[in-house]
Coordinates of C-alpha atoms and ligand atoms in Angstrom, one line a residue:
X1 CA 0.1 0.1 0.4
X2 CA 2.2 2.6 -1.2
X3 CA 1.7 5.3 -3.5
X4 CA 3.2 5.8 -7.1
X5 CA 3.4 8.4 -8.8
X6 CA 4.9 8.9 -12.4
X7 CA 5.0 12.0 -14.7
X8 CA 6.1 13.2 -18.6
X9 CA 6.0 16.8 -18.3
X10 CA 7.0 19.7 -20.0
X11 CA 9.0 21.1 -17.1
X12 CA 10.7 19.9 -14.0
X13 CA 9.0 16.6 -12.7
X14 CA 10.6 16.4 -8.9
X15 CA 8.5 19.7 -7.7
X16 CA 5.2 18.2 -9.1
X17 CA 6.1 14.6 -8.2
X18 CA 6.9 15.7 -4.7
X19 CA 3.3 17.4 -4.6
X20 CA 1.7 14.4 -6.3
X21 CA 3.3 12.2 -2.9
X22 CA 2.1 14.4 -0.2
X23 CA -1.2 13.7 -1.3
X24 CA -0.2 9.9 -1.3
X25 CA 1.5 9.8 2.2
X26 CA -1.5 8.0 3.1
X27 CA -0.5 5.1 1.8
X28 CA 2.5 4.7 3.9
X29 CA 5.4 7.1 5.4
X30 CA 8.2 4.7 6.0
X31 CA 10.1 6.3 3.6
X32 CA 9.9 7.9 -0.2
X33 CA 12.1 8.7 -3.2
X34 CA 12.0 10.4 -6.8
X35 CA 14.0 9.0 -9.7
X36 CA 14.2 11.1 -12.6
X37 CA 15.9 11.2 -16.6
X38 CA 18.7 13.9 -16.4
X39 CA 20.3 13.6 -19.6
X40 CA 19.0 10.3 -20.4
X41 CA 20.6 8.6 -17.2
X42 CA 18.7 7.9 -14.5
X43 CA 19.2 9.8 -11.5
X44 CA 17.1 9.5 -7.9
X45 CA 17.1 10.9 -4.3
X46 CA 15.6 9.1 -1.6
X47 CA 14.9 9.6 2.0
X48 CA 14.0 7.4 5.1
X49 CA 10.8 8.4 6.8
X50 CA 8.3 11.3 6.4
X51 CA 7.9 12.9 3.0
X52 CA 9.1 16.1 4.3
X53 CA 12.8 14.6 4.8
X54 CA 12.9 13.8 1.1
X55 CA 11.6 17.6 0.6
X56 CA 14.8 18.8 2.7
X57 CA 17.0 16.6 0.7
X58 CA 15.7 17.7 -2.8
X59 CA 15.9 21.5 -1.4
X60 CA 19.8 20.6 -0.9
X61 CA 19.9 18.2 -3.9
X62 CA 17.6 19.3 -6.8
X63 CA 16.9 16.6 -9.5
X64 CA 16.4 18.0 -12.6
X65 CA 14.7 16.0 -15.6
X66 CA 10.9 16.3 -17.0
X67 CA 10.5 12.6 -16.8
X68 CA 10.0 10.9 -13.6
X69 CA 8.6 8.7 -10.7
X70 CA 7.9 9.2 -6.9
X71 CA 7.0 6.7 -4.1
X72 CA 6.0 7.0 -0.7
X73 CA 6.4 3.2 0.9
X74 CA 4.6 1.2 3.4
X75 CA 7.5 -1.4 4.1
X76 CA 6.7 -5.0 3.5
X77 CA 9.8 -6.8 2.5
X78 CA 13.0 -5.4 4.1
X79 CA 13.6 -2.7 6.6
X80 CA 11.9 0.8 6.2
X81 CA 15.8 2.7 5.3
X82 CA 17.0 4.8 2.7
X83 CA 18.7 1.8 0.8
X84 CA 15.7 -0.2 0.7
X85 CA 13.5 3.3 -0.3
X86 CA 11.9 3.1 -4.2
X87 CA 12.5 3.8 -6.9
X88 CA 14.5 0.8 -7.4
X89 CA 16.9 1.2 -10.2
X90 CA 19.7 -0.1 -12.6
X91 CA 22.1 1.8 -14.8
X92 CA 19.3 0.8 -17.4
X93 CA 15.6 1.4 -15.3
X94 CA 13.8 3.0 -12.1
X95 CA 10.9 1.3 -10.5
X96 CA 8.7 2.2 -8.5
X97 CA 6.4 -0.7 -7.0
X98 CA 3.4 -0.7 -5.2
X99 CA 2.1 -4.8 -3.8
X100 CA 4.2 -7.3 -3.4
X101 CA 5.7 -10.0 -5.9
X102 CA 5.7 -12.9 -3.8
X103 CA 8.2 -15.3 -6.4
X104 CA 10.9 -12.1 -5.8
X105 CA 13.2 -14.9 -3.9
X106 CA 12.9 -17.6 -6.9
X107 CA 13.8 -14.8 -9.5
X108 CA 16.5 -13.2 -7.0
X109 CA 18.4 -16.2 -7.2
X110 CA 17.7 -17.0 -10.9
X111 CA 19.3 -13.5 -11.9
X112 CA 22.0 -13.7 -9.0
X113 CA 23.3 -16.4 -10.8
X114 CA 23.4 -14.3 -14.4
X115 CA 25.5 -12.0 -12.1
X116 CA 23.2 -9.4 -11.4
X117 CA 24.1 -7.6 -8.1
X118 CA 21.0 -6.8 -5.7
X119 CA 21.5 -4.0 -3.5
X120 CA 18.5 -4.1 -1.3
X121 CA 16.5 -6.4 0.7
X122 CA 12.9 -5.4 -1.3
X123 CA 11.0 -7.8 -3.6
X124 CA 10.7 -4.7 -5.9
X125 CA 14.4 -4.9 -6.8
X126 CA 13.6 -7.9 -9.1
X127 CA 11.7 -6.3 -11.2
X128 CA 14.2 -3.4 -12.0
X129 CA 16.6 -6.4 -12.5
X130 CA 14.5 -8.5 -14.2
X131 CA 13.9 -5.7 -16.9
X132 CA 17.8 -4.9 -17.1
X133 CA 18.2 -8.4 -18.0
X134 CA 15.6 -8.4 -21.1
X135 CA 17.1 -4.7 -22.7
X136 CA 20.6 -6.4 -22.5
X137 CA 19.2 -8.9 -24.3
X138 CA 18.2 -6.1 -27.1
X139 CA 14.7 -6.0 -26.1
X140 CA 13.3 -2.8 -26.4
X141 CA 11.1 -1.4 -23.1
X142 CA 8.3 -2.0 -24.6
X143 CA 9.0 -6.2 -25.1
X144 CA 10.9 -6.1 -22.0
X145 CA 7.8 -5.6 -19.8
X146 CA 5.5 -7.4 -21.6
X147 CA 8.3 -10.5 -21.1
X148 CA 8.7 -9.5 -17.5
X149 CA 5.1 -9.3 -16.3
X150 CA 3.9 -12.6 -16.7
X151 CA 7.0 -14.0 -14.5
X152 CA 5.9 -11.7 -11.2
X153 CA 3.5 -13.3 -9.4
X154 CA 1.2 -11.6 -6.6
X155 CA 0.0 -7.9 -6.7
X156 CA 1.4 -4.9 -8.0
X157 CA 1.3 -1.5 -9.4
X158 CA 4.3 -0.3 -11.5
X159 CA 5.7 2.6 -13.2
X160 CA 8.9 2.2 -15.0
X161 CA 11.1 4.8 -16.7
X162 CA 13.9 3.9 -19.1
X163 CA 17.7 5.8 -19.3
X164 CA 18.1 6.9 -22.8
X165 CA 13.8 7.1 -23.4
X166 CA 12.9 10.9 -22.2
X167 CA 9.6 11.0 -23.0
X168 CA 8.4 7.0 -22.1
X169 CA 7.0 5.7 -19.1
X170 CA 5.5 2.2 -18.5
X171 CA 3.2 1.6 -15.9
X172 CA 1.3 -2.2 -14.8
X173 CA -1.0 -3.3 -12.6
X174 CA -2.3 -6.7 -11.1
X175 CA -4.3 -6.3 -7.6
X176 CA -3.2 -2.7 -6.8
X177 CA -4.9 0.1 -8.1
X178 CA -3.3 2.7 -10.7
X179 CA -4.7 5.2 -13.1
X180 CA -3.8 7.5 -16.1
X181 CA -4.0 10.8 -15.9
X182 CA -4.5 12.9 -19.5
X183 CA -2.8 16.2 -19.3
X184 CA -2.3 19.1 -22.1
X185 CA 1.1 17.6 -24.0
X186 CA 1.8 16.0 -20.6
X187 CA 1.1 12.2 -18.8
X188 CA 0.9 11.1 -15.4
X189 CA 0.2 7.9 -13.8
X190 CA -1.0 7.4 -10.0
X191 CA -2.1 5.2 -7.4
X192 CA -5.7 7.1 -7.7
X193 CA -6.8 10.1 -9.1
X194 CA -6.6 12.3 -6.1
X195 CA -3.0 12.1 -6.5
X196 CA -3.4 13.5 -10.1
X197 CA -6.0 16.0 -9.1
X198 CA -4.0 18.9 -9.2
X199 CA -2.9 17.8 -12.8
X200 CA -5.3 16.7 -14.5
X201 CA -9.2 16.0 -14.2
X202 CA -9.0 13.4 -17.0
X203 CA -8.6 10.1 -15.5
X204 CA -8.2 6.2 -16.7
X205 CA -8.0 4.0 -14.3
X206 CA -6.4 0.3 -15.4
X207 CA -8.0 -2.5 -15.0
X208 CA -6.8 -5.9 -13.8
X209 CA -3.6 -6.9 -16.0
X210 CA -3.8 -3.8 -18.4
X211 CA -0.3 -2.5 -18.8
X212 CA 0.3 1.2 -20.4
X213 CA 2.8 2.4 -22.3
X214 CA 2.7 6.0 -22.3
X215 CA 4.3 9.1 -24.4
X216 CA 3.2 12.7 -24.6
X217 CA 1.0 11.6 -27.3
X218 CA -1.1 9.5 -25.1
X219 CA -1.7 6.0 -23.7
X220 CA -1.2 2.6 -25.1
X221 CA -3.0 0.5 -23.0
X222 CA -2.6 -3.6 -23.6
X223 CA -4.3 -6.5 -21.5
X224 CA -3.6 -10.5 -22.9
X225 CA -1.2 -9.3 -25.7
X226 CA -4.1 -7.4 -27.4
X227 CA -4.5 -3.2 -27.6
X228 CA -7.6 -2.6 -25.4
X229 CA -9.5 0.9 -24.8
X230 CA -10.5 2.1 -21.9
X231 CA -13.0 4.8 -20.9
X232 CA -11.4 8.2 -20.1
X233 CA -13.5 9.7 -16.6
X234 CA -13.6 13.4 -15.4
X235 CA -12.9 13.1 -12.2
X236 CA -14.7 15.1 -9.5
X237 CA -12.2 15.1 -6.8
X238 CA -10.5 18.3 -5.7
X239 CA -7.5 19.2 -6.6
X240 CA -6.8 21.6 -3.3
X241 CA -4.8 19.9 -0.5
X242 CA -6.7 19.5 2.7
X243 CA -5.4 21.6 5.8
X244 CA -6.0 21.3 9.5
X245 CA -8.2 24.5 9.6
X246 CA -7.5 25.7 13.6
X247 CA -6.9 22.3 14.9
X248 CA -3.0 20.5 15.7
X249 CA -3.8 17.4 14.4
X250 CA -6.1 15.8 11.5
X251 CA -7.5 13.8 13.7
X252 CA -8.9 15.9 16.0
X253 CA -10.8 17.9 13.2
X254 CA -12.0 14.8 11.8
X255 CA -13.8 13.8 15.3
X256 CA -15.1 18.0 15.1
X257 CA -16.5 17.3 11.5
X258 CA -19.2 14.7 12.7
X259 CA -21.7 16.5 13.4
X260 CA -21.6 18.0 10.2
X261 CA -21.2 14.9 8.3
X262 CA -23.5 13.0 9.6
X263 CA -26.0 15.3 8.6
X264 CA -24.6 15.0 5.1
X265 CA -24.6 11.6 5.3
X266 CA -28.3 11.5 6.6
X267 CA -29.5 13.7 3.6
X268 CA -28.6 11.0 0.9
X269 CA -30.7 8.5 2.5
X270 CA -33.3 10.1 4.6
X271 CA -36.8 12.1 3.6
X272 CA -36.6 14.4 6.6
X273 CA -40.1 15.9 6.0
X274 CA -41.7 12.6 4.9
X275 CA -39.9 10.9 7.4
X276 CA -39.1 8.1 5.5
X277 CA -35.5 6.3 3.9
X278 CA -34.7 5.9 0.4
X279 CA -31.8 4.1 -1.0
X280 CA -30.8 4.2 -4.4
X281 CA -32.6 1.4 -7.0
X282 CA -31.2 -1.9 -5.5
X283 CA -31.4 -4.8 -7.7
X284 CA -33.0 -6.7 -5.4
X285 CA -36.0 -6.2 -2.4
X286 CA -34.8 -6.7 0.9
X287 CA -38.1 -8.7 1.3
X288 CA -37.0 -11.9 -0.7
X289 CA -33.5 -11.6 0.9
X290 CA -32.3 -15.1 2.8
X291 CA -29.7 -13.7 4.3
X292 CA -27.1 -10.6 4.3
X293 CA -23.4 -11.0 5.0
X294 CA -21.3 -7.5 5.7
X295 CA -17.4 -7.9 5.4
X296 CA -14.8 -5.3 5.8
X297 CA -11.3 -5.0 7.8
X298 CA -10.6 -3.2 11.2
X299 CA -13.0 -0.1 12.0
X300 CA -14.5 -0.5 8.5
X301 CA -15.5 -4.2 10.1
X302 CA -16.6 -2.5 13.3
X303 CA -19.1 0.0 12.0
X304 CA -20.7 -3.9 10.1
X305 CA -20.7 -5.4 13.4
X306 CA -22.7 -2.9 14.8
X307 CA -25.0 -2.8 11.4
X308 CA -25.1 -7.0 12.5
X309 CA -27.2 -6.1 16.0
X310 CA -29.4 -3.6 14.0
X311 CA -30.3 -5.7 11.0
X312 CA -31.3 -8.9 13.1
X313 CA -32.9 -6.9 15.9
X314 CA -34.8 -4.3 14.2
X315 CA -34.8 -5.5 10.5
X316 CA -35.1 -9.4 11.6
X317 CA -33.1 -10.3 8.8
X318 CA -30.0 -13.2 9.5
X319 CA -26.4 -11.9 9.0
X320 CA -23.2 -13.1 8.8
X321 CA -20.1 -10.9 9.2
X322 CA -16.3 -12.0 8.9
X323 CA -13.1 -9.7 8.7
X324 CA -12.7 -9.8 5.3
X325 CA -8.9 -11.0 5.4
X326 CA -10.2 -14.3 6.9
X327 CA -13.7 -15.0 5.0
X328 CA -12.7 -16.2 1.9
X329 CA -10.5 -18.9 3.2
X330 CA -13.6 -19.9 5.0
X331 CA -14.9 -20.7 1.4
X332 CA -17.9 -20.1 3.0
X333 CA -21.1 -21.0 0.9
X334 CA -23.2 -18.3 0.3
X335 CA -27.2 -18.7 -0.3
X336 CA -28.3 -17.6 -3.7
X337 CA -30.6 -14.2 -3.4
X338 CA -28.1 -12.9 -0.6
X339 CA -26.8 -9.5 -0.4
X340 CA -22.8 -8.6 0.2
X341 CA -22.2 -5.2 2.7
X342 CA -18.9 -4.7 1.6
X343 CA -17.7 -1.2 4.4
X344 CA -14.6 0.6 3.6
X345 CA -13.3 4.0 4.2
X346 CA -10.5 3.7 0.5
X347 CA -12.3 1.3 -1.4
X348 CA -9.2 -0.3 -2.2
X349 CA -8.4 -2.5 1.0
X350 CA -6.9 -5.4 -0.6
X351 CA -8.6 -8.0 2.0
X352 CA -11.7 -6.1 1.8
X353 CA -11.8 -6.3 -2.2
X354 CA -10.6 -10.0 -2.4
X355 CA -13.6 -10.5 0.1
X356 CA -15.8 -8.7 -2.7
X357 CA -14.7 -10.7 -5.2
X358 CA -15.2 -13.8 -3.4
X359 CA -18.7 -12.8 -3.0
X360 CA -19.6 -11.9 -6.3
X361 CA -18.1 -15.4 -7.7
X362 CA -20.7 -16.9 -5.5
X363 CA -23.4 -14.4 -6.8
X364 CA -24.4 -12.5 -4.3
X365 CA -25.3 -8.8 -4.8
X366 CA -22.4 -6.5 -3.9
X367 CA -23.8 -3.4 -1.7
X368 CA -20.6 -1.2 -0.7
X369 CA -20.8 1.4 1.9
X370 CA -18.3 3.6 0.9
X371 CA -16.0 7.1 1.2
X372 CA -14.3 6.9 -2.6
X373 CA -16.8 7.0 -4.9
X374 CA -14.1 6.8 -7.5
X375 CA -12.3 3.6 -5.7
X376 CA -12.1 0.2 -7.5
X377 CA -15.0 -1.3 -4.7
X378 CA -16.9 1.5 -6.0
X379 CA -16.7 0.0 -9.8
X380 CA -17.2 -3.3 -9.0
X381 CA -20.4 -3.4 -6.8
X382 CA -23.9 -3.1 -7.8
X383 CA -25.0 -0.5 -5.6
X384 CA -22.7 2.2 -3.9
X385 CA -24.0 3.8 -0.4
X386 CA -21.9 6.5 -0.5
X387 CA -20.7 8.1 3.6
X388 CA -19.7 11.7 2.9
X389 CA -17.1 12.2 5.0
X390 CA -15.3 14.0 2.9
X391 CA -11.3 13.5 2.9
X392 CA -10.3 11.5 5.9
X393 CA -6.2 12.3 6.3
X394 CA -5.4 11.1 10.0
X395 CA -4.9 7.2 9.3
X396 CA -7.4 6.1 12.7
X397 CA -10.8 6.1 11.2
X398 CA -12.8 8.5 13.0
X399 CA -15.8 10.2 11.2
X400 CA -15.6 7.4 8.2
X401 CA -17.0 5.5 11.0
X402 CA -19.9 7.2 12.5
X403 CA -20.7 7.8 8.6
X404 CA -20.8 4.2 8.1
X405 CA -23.0 3.7 10.7
X406 CA -25.2 6.4 10.2
X407 CA -25.2 4.6 6.3
X408 CA -25.8 1.2 8.0
X409 CA -28.6 2.5 10.0
X410 CA -30.6 4.1 6.8
X411 CA -30.3 1.2 5.1
X412 CA -31.4 -1.1 8.5
X413 CA -34.6 1.0 8.5
X414 CA -35.4 0.4 4.8
X415 CA -34.7 -3.4 5.0
X416 CA -37.2 -3.4 8.1
X417 CA -39.8 -1.9 6.2
X418 CA -39.2 -3.7 3.1
X419 CA -39.9 -6.8 5.0
X420 CA -42.9 -5.6 7.1
X421 CA -40.3 -5.9 10.4
X422 CA -41.6 -2.3 11.5
X423 CA -44.0 0.1 10.2
X424 CA -44.7 3.4 9.6
X425 CA -44.7 5.0 12.8
X426 CA -41.4 3.2 13.9
X427 CA -39.9 3.8 11.0
X428 CA -40.7 7.9 11.6
X429 CA -39.2 7.7 15.4
X430 CA -36.1 6.1 13.8
X431 CA -36.1 9.1 11.3
X432 CA -36.5 11.4 13.9
X433 CA -33.7 9.8 16.6
X434 CA -31.5 9.8 13.7
X435 CA -32.0 13.3 12.6
X436 CA -31.1 14.5 16.0
X437 CA -27.9 12.7 15.7
X438 CA -26.1 15.2 14.9
X439 CA -27.2 18.1 17.7
X440 CA -26.5 15.2 20.0
X441 CA -22.9 14.2 18.7
X442 CA -22.0 17.9 19.3
X443 CA -23.3 17.9 22.6
X444 CA -20.7 14.7 23.4
X445 CA -18.3 17.0 22.1
X446 CA -18.1 19.3 24.7
X447 CA -17.0 16.9 27.1
X448 CA -13.6 17.4 25.1
X449 CA -11.8 19.1 27.9
X450 CA -13.2 16.4 30.6
X451 CA -12.0 13.4 28.6
X452 CA -8.7 15.2 27.9
X453 CA -8.3 15.2 31.9
X454 CA -9.5 11.6 32.3
X455 CA -7.0 10.6 29.3
X456 CA -3.8 12.0 31.2
X457 CA -4.5 9.3 33.6
X458 CA -4.9 6.7 30.7
X459 CA -2.0 7.6 29.3
X460 CA 0.1 6.3 32.6
X461 CA -1.9 3.0 31.9
X462 CA 0.4 0.0 30.5
X463 CA -3.3 -1.9 29.5
X464 CA -7.0 -0.5 29.4
X465 CA -9.8 -2.9 28.6
X466 CA -13.5 -1.8 27.1
X467 CA -16.8 -2.9 27.9
X468 CA -19.8 -3.1 26.2
X469 CA -23.2 -4.8 25.4
X470 CA -24.9 -5.2 22.6
X471 CA -24.6 -2.7 20.1
X472 CA -21.9 -1.0 22.7
X473 CA -19.7 -4.2 22.4
X474 CA -18.4 -3.3 19.1
X475 CA -17.8 0.6 20.5
X476 CA -15.8 -1.2 23.2
X477 CA -13.7 -3.3 20.3
X478 CA -13.6 -0.1 18.7
X479 CA -12.4 2.5 21.6
X480 CA -9.3 -0.5 22.1
X481 CA -8.7 -0.4 18.6
X482 CA -8.3 3.7 18.5
X483 CA -6.3 3.5 21.9
X484 CA -4.1 0.7 20.2
X485 CA -3.2 2.4 17.5
X486 CA -2.4 5.7 18.2
X487 CA -1.1 6.0 21.9
X488 CA 0.6 2.5 21.5
X489 CA -1.0 1.5 24.9
X490 CA -2.2 -2.5 25.1
X491 CA -6.1 -2.1 24.9
X492 CA -8.8 -5.1 24.9
X493 CA -11.9 -4.6 23.8
X494 CA -14.8 -7.4 25.4
X495 CA -18.2 -8.1 25.8
X496 CA -19.0 -7.1 29.1
X497 CA -20.7 -10.6 30.1
X498 CA -17.2 -12.1 29.1
X499 CA -15.1 -10.4 31.6
X500 CA -16.1 -13.0 34.0
X501 CA -15.0 -16.0 31.7
X502 CA -11.2 -14.7 31.7
X503 CA -10.1 -11.0 31.5
X504 CA -11.1 -10.3 35.2
X505 CA -7.8 -12.0 36.0
X506 CA -6.5 -8.3 34.7
X507 CA -8.0 -6.1 36.7
X508 CA -6.6 -4.5 39.6
X509 CA -6.3 -0.5 40.2
X510 CA -3.4 0.0 37.2
X511 CA -6.2 -1.1 34.5
X512 CA -8.4 1.4 33.6
X513 CA -11.9 -0.1 32.1
X514 CA -13.8 2.2 30.2
X515 CA -17.7 0.8 30.5
X516 CA -20.1 1.9 27.6
X517 CA -23.9 1.4 29.1
X518 CA -26.3 3.5 27.7
X519 CA -29.2 2.9 30.0
X520 CA -31.0 0.6 27.7
X521 CA -32.7 -2.7 28.3
X522 CA -29.0 -4.2 28.8
X523 CA -28.0 -1.8 31.2
X524 CA -28.8 -3.6 34.6
X525 CA -26.5 -6.2 33.5
X526 CA -23.7 -4.4 32.0
X527 CA -23.9 -2.6 35.5
X528 CA -23.1 -5.9 37.4
X529 CA -20.0 -6.5 35.4
X530 CA -18.5 -3.2 36.6
X531 CA -19.4 -3.9 39.9
X532 CA -17.5 -6.9 39.7
X533 CA -14.5 -4.6 38.1
X534 CA -15.0 -2.0 41.1
X535 CA -15.4 -5.1 43.6
X536 CA -11.4 -5.8 42.6
X537 CA -10.2 -2.4 42.8
X538 CA -10.6 -1.4 38.7
X539 CA -10.8 2.2 38.2
X540 CA -14.0 2.8 35.9
X541 CA -14.4 5.1 33.3
X542 CA -18.0 4.9 33.0
X543 CA -19.7 6.0 29.7
X544 CA -23.6 6.6 30.3
X545 CA -26.7 8.9 29.8
X546 CA -28.3 10.6 32.7
X547 CA -30.3 7.6 34.1
X548 CA -26.9 5.4 34.1
X549 CA -25.2 8.2 36.2
X550 CA -27.6 8.5 38.7
X551 CA -27.9 4.5 39.4
X552 CA -23.9 4.0 39.1
X553 CA -22.0 7.1 39.0
X554 CA -20.5 7.3 42.1
X555 CA -19.1 4.7 42.4
X556 CA -16.8 5.1 39.2
X557 CA -13.4 6.2 39.0
X558 CA -14.6 9.2 36.2
X559 CA -18.2 9.5 34.4
X560 CA -19.0 11.2 31.2
X561 CA -22.7 11.7 30.8
X562 CA -24.0 11.2 27.0
X563 CA -27.5 12.6 26.1
X564 CA -30.1 10.2 26.5
X565 CA -31.2 8.7 23.1
X566 CA -33.1 6.3 21.0
X567 CA -31.1 2.8 22.0
X568 CA -30.5 2.2 18.2
X569 CA -28.8 5.4 17.7
X570 CA -26.3 5.2 20.7
X571 CA -23.4 3.6 18.8
X572 CA -22.8 6.7 16.7
X573 CA -22.7 8.7 20.0
X574 CA -20.9 6.3 22.1
X575 CA -17.9 6.0 19.5
X576 CA -17.1 9.7 19.7
X577 CA -16.0 9.9 23.7
X578 CA -13.6 6.7 22.5
X579 CA -12.3 8.7 19.7
X580 CA -11.5 11.5 22.3
X581 CA -10.0 9.5 24.7
X582 CA -7.5 7.8 21.8
X583 CA -6.8 11.0 20.7
X584 CA -5.8 12.9 23.8
X585 CA -3.8 9.8 25.6
X586 CA -1.7 10.1 22.2
X587 CA -1.4 13.3 22.6
X588 CA -0.6 13.4 26.3
X589 CA 1.8 10.3 25.1
X590 CA 3.3 12.7 22.6
X591 CA 3.0 10.2 19.5
X592 CA 2.2 10.6 16.0
X593 CA -1.6 11.0 15.9
X594 CA -2.3 11.7 12.5
X595 CA 0.4 9.3 11.4
X596 CA 0.8 6.4 14.1
X597 CA 4.4 4.2 13.6
X598 CA 3.7 1.0 11.5
X599 CA 0.4 2.0 9.7
X600 CA -1.1 3.4 6.5
X601 CA -4.0 4.7 5.9
X602 CA -5.0 2.6 2.8
X603 CA -4.2 -0.6 3.5
X604 CA -3.7 -2.3 -0.7
X605 CA -1.3 -5.8 0.5
X606 CA -3.0 -8.9 1.7
Ligands
F6R1 C1 -8.5 2.1 11.9 C2 -8.8 2.1 10.8 C3 -8.4 0.9 10.6 C4 -9.3 0.9 8.5 C5 -9.2 -0.5 7.8 C6 -9.8 -0.7 7.2 O1 -8.3 3.5 12.6 O2 -8.5 3.1 10.3 O3 -8.7 -0.6 10.8 O4 -10.6 0.6 9.0 O5 -7.7 -0.2 7.8 O6 -9.8 0.7 5.9 P1 -10.9 0.8 4.7 O7 -12.2 1.3 5.5 O8 -10.2 1.5 4.3 O9 -11.4 -0.3 3.7

């Protein structure tokens, strides 16, 4: 899930490549590099760590040349050092790569046997050497690429430039996304249209196993030995760089945007006057759907977990849910007429995409809940239900999660109506509850200062537990995930009732236990679990409403009062304090909130 960009330009490529990489840094920030053709020779600048280091290097030691490629890396093979940074090059060719070449070891041994010397621990370097071997055999660049691609196993998108061939760039994709941008006498390659948006709005997405020979005049695209044509589309993505506003971090900005973006998302699916829910034309009738399968990764999966409770309780529809990275290994038989709901912020997550394709092969209707309407998943779905979160830059997902929940809530109510599981009166009640969510979320955000104080204590902990029941259980898991990924504190989410089956052994005064418990029909049971924690000296941080706090607030170490709402929408609200807690804990610990170590925003490798 690295970011790649290529430019065949009329002016110096390096500044444009660097700018494009800024827009791709969400894909990885272990190292970055640029290669250009300078008087026909390949020249490179590479730097370990964030893009800012490459920027500094380029200011000290600029790179000329109008033809170039750039890369921002999320390390798979080889540590994140300068030596392992892309572009990888020989004297004849330079390559940037996103994905994994699975058979690199055997190709490397073959080429070492032919005298090739490798400098890095990466899988990508093999591509540069394989192409060099074919060029040494007098093949043209086009012939060399045509010969090399079938020998590569795994997933890749590639951008390649060739010494002595100014004005030529070759791109290829299998498994990982790659887009061609058409400029005015200039051509571009990019991992996504977002990277190219300031340069051009005319974008062509390569399809599986396409490769393209790009010159200033345009692109010739090939697939399976045949020349093919691919549609050039106008992208709607904005070329503007997104700022942090008055906030110190993107994550905080995105947390604060939630009232607005949840409102924007509701507008798409909810008619506030009729108080009815409207989905786009579906190629199936929910009344006839035997089962829904929900797939996603990480936070997106947890949104799906909330939706499982909703679908079953409100729409009386059987649901199966799995993490996308495991689902297809089960070879799950899927019911005819079933609907698969995939959830993804980026629309590019390799595991989710593979699971989507498996479900498609099994004859499922594919409905996707996506924040990237121009993504690969969008193109491969029957119906796209957009989250209106806008670009999410912080690596830890916040507003994407709550807008995913918002979309899923609307789908569930629409499905419930279609199945006759609820009447219009209940539909209207749920619509009112949802329409109030933006205002209630804004109220929760007012607890920011209190949560910041609590976070100072949490920052001291080595382990943290999150507990919840029903739809609060996925929120507990989400709280633990958020805290782990940005503060690096070990955290676990548990179904509150499971605690006595094992994790209660962990409880002592050093372990903060965050309990999410709206005063719904499950409250009394969660309250008993909370008492069990308190009895063992555990420090409970209690998230509940006024009724819940009245019953238990004085027994807890700290308490946050959330608004009393219809239990159906509670998980959307309870997501906010766990986000704020993770954020302030990370700030207190001084970690890199927006770009936590080892992570990337878009995970395009399996
Ligand atoms: C956690 C987080 C990740 C993503 C996961 C799926 O804060 O952001 O767990 O939710 O990598 O990504 P998408 O939604 O792009 O498929």
